mmCIF file of C-alpha atoms in Angstrom:
data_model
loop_
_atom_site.group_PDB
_atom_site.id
_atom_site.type_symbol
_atom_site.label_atom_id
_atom_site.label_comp_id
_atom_site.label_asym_id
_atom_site.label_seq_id
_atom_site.Cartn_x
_atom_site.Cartn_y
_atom_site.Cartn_z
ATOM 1 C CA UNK X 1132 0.000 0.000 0.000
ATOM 2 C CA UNK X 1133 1.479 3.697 -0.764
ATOM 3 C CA UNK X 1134 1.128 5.975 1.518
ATOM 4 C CA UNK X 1135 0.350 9.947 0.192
ATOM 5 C CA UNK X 1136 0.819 12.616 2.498
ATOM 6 C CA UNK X 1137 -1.486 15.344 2.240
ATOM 7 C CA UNK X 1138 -1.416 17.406 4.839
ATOM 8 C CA UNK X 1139 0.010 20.840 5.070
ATOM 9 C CA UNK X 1140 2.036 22.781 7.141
ATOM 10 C CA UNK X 1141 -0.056 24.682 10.491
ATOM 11 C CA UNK X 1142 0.892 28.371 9.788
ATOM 12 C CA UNK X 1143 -0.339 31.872 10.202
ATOM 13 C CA UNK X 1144 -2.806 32.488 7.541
ATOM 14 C CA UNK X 1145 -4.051 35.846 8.253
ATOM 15 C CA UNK X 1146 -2.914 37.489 5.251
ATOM 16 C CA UNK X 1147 -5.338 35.153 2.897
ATOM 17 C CA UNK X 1148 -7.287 33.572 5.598
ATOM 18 C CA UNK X 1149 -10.924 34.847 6.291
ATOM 19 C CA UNK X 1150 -11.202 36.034 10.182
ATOM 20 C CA UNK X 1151 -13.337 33.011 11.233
ATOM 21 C CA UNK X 1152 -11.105 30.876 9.658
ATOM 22 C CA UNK X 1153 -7.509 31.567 10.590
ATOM 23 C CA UNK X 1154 -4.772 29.571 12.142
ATOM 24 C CA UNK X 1155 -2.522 31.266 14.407
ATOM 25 C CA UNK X 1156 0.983 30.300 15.236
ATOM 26 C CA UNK X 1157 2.513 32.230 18.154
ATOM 27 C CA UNK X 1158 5.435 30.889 18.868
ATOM 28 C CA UNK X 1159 6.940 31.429 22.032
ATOM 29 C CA UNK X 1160 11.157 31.339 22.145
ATOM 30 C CA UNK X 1161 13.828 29.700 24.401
ATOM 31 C CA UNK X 1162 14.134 32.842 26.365
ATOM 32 C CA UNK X 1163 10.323 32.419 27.588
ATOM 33 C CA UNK X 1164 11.009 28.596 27.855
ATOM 34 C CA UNK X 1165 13.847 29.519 30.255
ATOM 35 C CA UNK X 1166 11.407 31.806 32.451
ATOM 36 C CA UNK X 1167 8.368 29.083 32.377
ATOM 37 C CA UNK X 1168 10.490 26.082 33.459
ATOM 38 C CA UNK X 1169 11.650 28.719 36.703
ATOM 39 C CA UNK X 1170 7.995 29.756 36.881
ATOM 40 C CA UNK X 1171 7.078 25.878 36.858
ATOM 41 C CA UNK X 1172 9.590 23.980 38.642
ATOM 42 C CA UNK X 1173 11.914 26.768 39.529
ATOM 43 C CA UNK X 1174 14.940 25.464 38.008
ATOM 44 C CA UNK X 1175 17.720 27.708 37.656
ATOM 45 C CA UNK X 1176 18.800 28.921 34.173
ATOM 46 C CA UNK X 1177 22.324 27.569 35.238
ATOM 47 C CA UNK X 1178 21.038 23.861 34.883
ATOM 48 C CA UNK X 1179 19.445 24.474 31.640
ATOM 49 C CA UNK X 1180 21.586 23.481 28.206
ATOM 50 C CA UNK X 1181 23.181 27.070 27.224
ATOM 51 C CA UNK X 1182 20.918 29.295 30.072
ATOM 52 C CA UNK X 1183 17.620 28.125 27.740
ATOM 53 C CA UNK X 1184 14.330 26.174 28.320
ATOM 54 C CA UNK X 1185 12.169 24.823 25.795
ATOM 55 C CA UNK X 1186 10.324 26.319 23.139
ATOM 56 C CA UNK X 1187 6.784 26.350 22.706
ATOM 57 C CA UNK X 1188 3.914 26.858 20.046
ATOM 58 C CA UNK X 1189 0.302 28.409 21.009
ATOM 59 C CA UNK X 1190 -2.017 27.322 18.410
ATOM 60 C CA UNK X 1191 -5.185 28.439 17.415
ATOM 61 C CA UNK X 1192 -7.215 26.803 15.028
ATOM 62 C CA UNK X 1193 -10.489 26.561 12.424
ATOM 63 C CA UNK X 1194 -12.275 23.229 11.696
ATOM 64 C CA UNK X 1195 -11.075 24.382 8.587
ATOM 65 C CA UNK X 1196 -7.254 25.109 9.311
ATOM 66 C CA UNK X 1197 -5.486 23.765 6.063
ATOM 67 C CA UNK X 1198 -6.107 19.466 5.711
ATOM 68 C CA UNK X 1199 -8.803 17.894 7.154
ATOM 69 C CA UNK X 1200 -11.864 15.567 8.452
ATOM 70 C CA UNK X 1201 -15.315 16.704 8.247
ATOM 71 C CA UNK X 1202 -17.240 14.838 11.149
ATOM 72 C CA UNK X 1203 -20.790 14.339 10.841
ATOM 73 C CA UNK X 1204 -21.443 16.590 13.472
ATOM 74 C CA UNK X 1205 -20.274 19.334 10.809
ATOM 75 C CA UNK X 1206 -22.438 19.165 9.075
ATOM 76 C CA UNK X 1207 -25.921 18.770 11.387
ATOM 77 C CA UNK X 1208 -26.915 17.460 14.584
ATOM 78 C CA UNK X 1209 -27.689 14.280 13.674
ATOM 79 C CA UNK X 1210 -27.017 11.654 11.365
ATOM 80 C CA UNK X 1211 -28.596 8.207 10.606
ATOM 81 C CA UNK X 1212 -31.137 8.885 13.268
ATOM 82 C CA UNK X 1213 -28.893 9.228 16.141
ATOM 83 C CA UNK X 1214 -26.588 12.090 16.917
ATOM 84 C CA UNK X 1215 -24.041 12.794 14.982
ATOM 85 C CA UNK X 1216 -20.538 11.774 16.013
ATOM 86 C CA UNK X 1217 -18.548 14.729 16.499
ATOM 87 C CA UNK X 1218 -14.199 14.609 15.452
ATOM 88 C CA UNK X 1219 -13.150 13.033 18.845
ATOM 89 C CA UNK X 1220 -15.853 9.827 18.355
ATOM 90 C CA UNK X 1221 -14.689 8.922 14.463
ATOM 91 C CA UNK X 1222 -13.071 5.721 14.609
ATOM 92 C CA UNK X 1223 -9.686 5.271 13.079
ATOM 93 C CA UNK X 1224 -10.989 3.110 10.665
ATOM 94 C CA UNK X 1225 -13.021 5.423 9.430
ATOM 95 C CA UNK X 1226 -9.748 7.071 8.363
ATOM 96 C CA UNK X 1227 -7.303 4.700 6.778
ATOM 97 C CA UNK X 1228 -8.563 2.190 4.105
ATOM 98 C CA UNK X 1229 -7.585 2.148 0.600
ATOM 99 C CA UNK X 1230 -8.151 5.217 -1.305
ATOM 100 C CA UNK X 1231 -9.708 6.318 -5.082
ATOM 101 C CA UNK X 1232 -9.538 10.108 -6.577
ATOM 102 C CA UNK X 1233 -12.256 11.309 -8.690
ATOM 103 C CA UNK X 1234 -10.222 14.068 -10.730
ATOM 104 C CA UNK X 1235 -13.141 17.091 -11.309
ATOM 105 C CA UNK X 1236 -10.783 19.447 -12.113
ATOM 106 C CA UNK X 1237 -12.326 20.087 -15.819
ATOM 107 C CA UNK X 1238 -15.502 21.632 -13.337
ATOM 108 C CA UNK X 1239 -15.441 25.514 -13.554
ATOM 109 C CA UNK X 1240 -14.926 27.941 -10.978
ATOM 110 C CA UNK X 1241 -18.295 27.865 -8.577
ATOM 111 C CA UNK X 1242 -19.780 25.256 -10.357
ATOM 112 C CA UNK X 1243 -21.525 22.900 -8.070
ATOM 113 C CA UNK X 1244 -20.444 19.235 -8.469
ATOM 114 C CA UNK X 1245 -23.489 16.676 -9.331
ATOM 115 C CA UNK X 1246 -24.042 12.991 -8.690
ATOM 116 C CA UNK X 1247 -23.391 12.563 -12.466
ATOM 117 C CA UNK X 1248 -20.171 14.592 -12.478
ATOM 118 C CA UNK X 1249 -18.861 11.840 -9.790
ATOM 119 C CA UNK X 1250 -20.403 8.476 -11.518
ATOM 120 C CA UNK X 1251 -18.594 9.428 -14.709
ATOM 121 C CA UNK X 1252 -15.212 10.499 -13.096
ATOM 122 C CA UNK X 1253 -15.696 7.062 -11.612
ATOM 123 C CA UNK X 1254 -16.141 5.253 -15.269
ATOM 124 C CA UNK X 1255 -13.496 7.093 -16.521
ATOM 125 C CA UNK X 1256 -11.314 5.370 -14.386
ATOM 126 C CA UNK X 1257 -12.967 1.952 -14.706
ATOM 127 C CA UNK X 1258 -13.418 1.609 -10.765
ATOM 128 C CA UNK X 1259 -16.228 0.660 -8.506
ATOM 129 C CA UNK X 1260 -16.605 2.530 -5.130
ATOM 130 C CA UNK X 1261 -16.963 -0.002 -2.727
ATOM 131 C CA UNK X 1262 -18.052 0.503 1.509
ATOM 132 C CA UNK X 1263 -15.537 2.158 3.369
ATOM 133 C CA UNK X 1264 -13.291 2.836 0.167
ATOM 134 C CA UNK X 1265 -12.356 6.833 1.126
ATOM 135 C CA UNK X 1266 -13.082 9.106 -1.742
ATOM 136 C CA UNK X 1267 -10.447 11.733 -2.714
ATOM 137 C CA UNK X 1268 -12.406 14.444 -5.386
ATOM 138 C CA UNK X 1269 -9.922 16.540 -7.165
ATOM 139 C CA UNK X 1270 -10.671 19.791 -7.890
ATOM 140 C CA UNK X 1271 -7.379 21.479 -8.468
ATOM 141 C CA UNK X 1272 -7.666 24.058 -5.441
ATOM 142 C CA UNK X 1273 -4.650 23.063 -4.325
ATOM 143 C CA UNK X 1274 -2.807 25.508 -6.535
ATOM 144 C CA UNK X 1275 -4.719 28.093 -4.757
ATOM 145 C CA UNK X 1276 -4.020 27.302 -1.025
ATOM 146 C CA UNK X 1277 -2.493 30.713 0.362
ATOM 147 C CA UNK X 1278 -4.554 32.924 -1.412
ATOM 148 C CA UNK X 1279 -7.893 35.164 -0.366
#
């Protein structure tokens, strides 16, 4: 099985990013790391490798920060009948299994994708989507990511 990474990296975004959207990255230095491990556990910076603690990242983050899994919660309430399962209840499983892309990217900007736009990307590359088989659609907005 190959593996395909496609995640990206977790980086300020306000420049592009709408306000309700953004990922911010404030990074906090070794000089900070030196006071918060005295603050903490009041070790001298004499003990400390070159008179410097740790460093540290403060993320914040959007359901939408840069790759990512849409729970069923997302998108309603409910789902099936019951409620729907939220990020932290998706099972693992749900998330690795072997993997098909639909490649949309002939679809115009804004125009909606249709049941029949996916059945024929799937002809065209002789497959058939089977339970559990995770669905990658490409659209080609991946030449766009860091951009309003």
């Amino acid at each position: 099985m190959r593996f395909i990474d496609l995640s990206l990296p977790l980086d300020n975004n306000r420049h592009w990013a709408p306000w309700w959207a953004r990922t911010v990255v404030h990074r906090r230095d070794h000089r900070f790391g030196r006071w918060a491990m005295w603050w903490l556990f009041r070790v001298s910076p004499r003990w400390l490798q070159g008179g410097l603690g740790w460093a540290n990242e403060h993320l914040s983050l959007s359901t939408h920060a840069t790759t990512h899994v849409d729970a069923p919660w997302h998108y309603g309430p409910t789902s099936a009948g019951r409620p729907a399962k939220t990020i932290d209840q998706i099972p693992l499983e749900w998330c690795y299994a072997p993997g098909v892309v639909l490649d949309l990217r002939h679809q115009q900007d804004g125009e909606s994708i249709q049941p029949a736009d996916l059945e024929q990307a799937v002809a065209q590359i002789r497959y058939t989507i089977r339970p559990r088989d995770i669905v990658l659609i490409r659209t080609g907005n991946d030449q766009r990511y860091g951009t309003p």
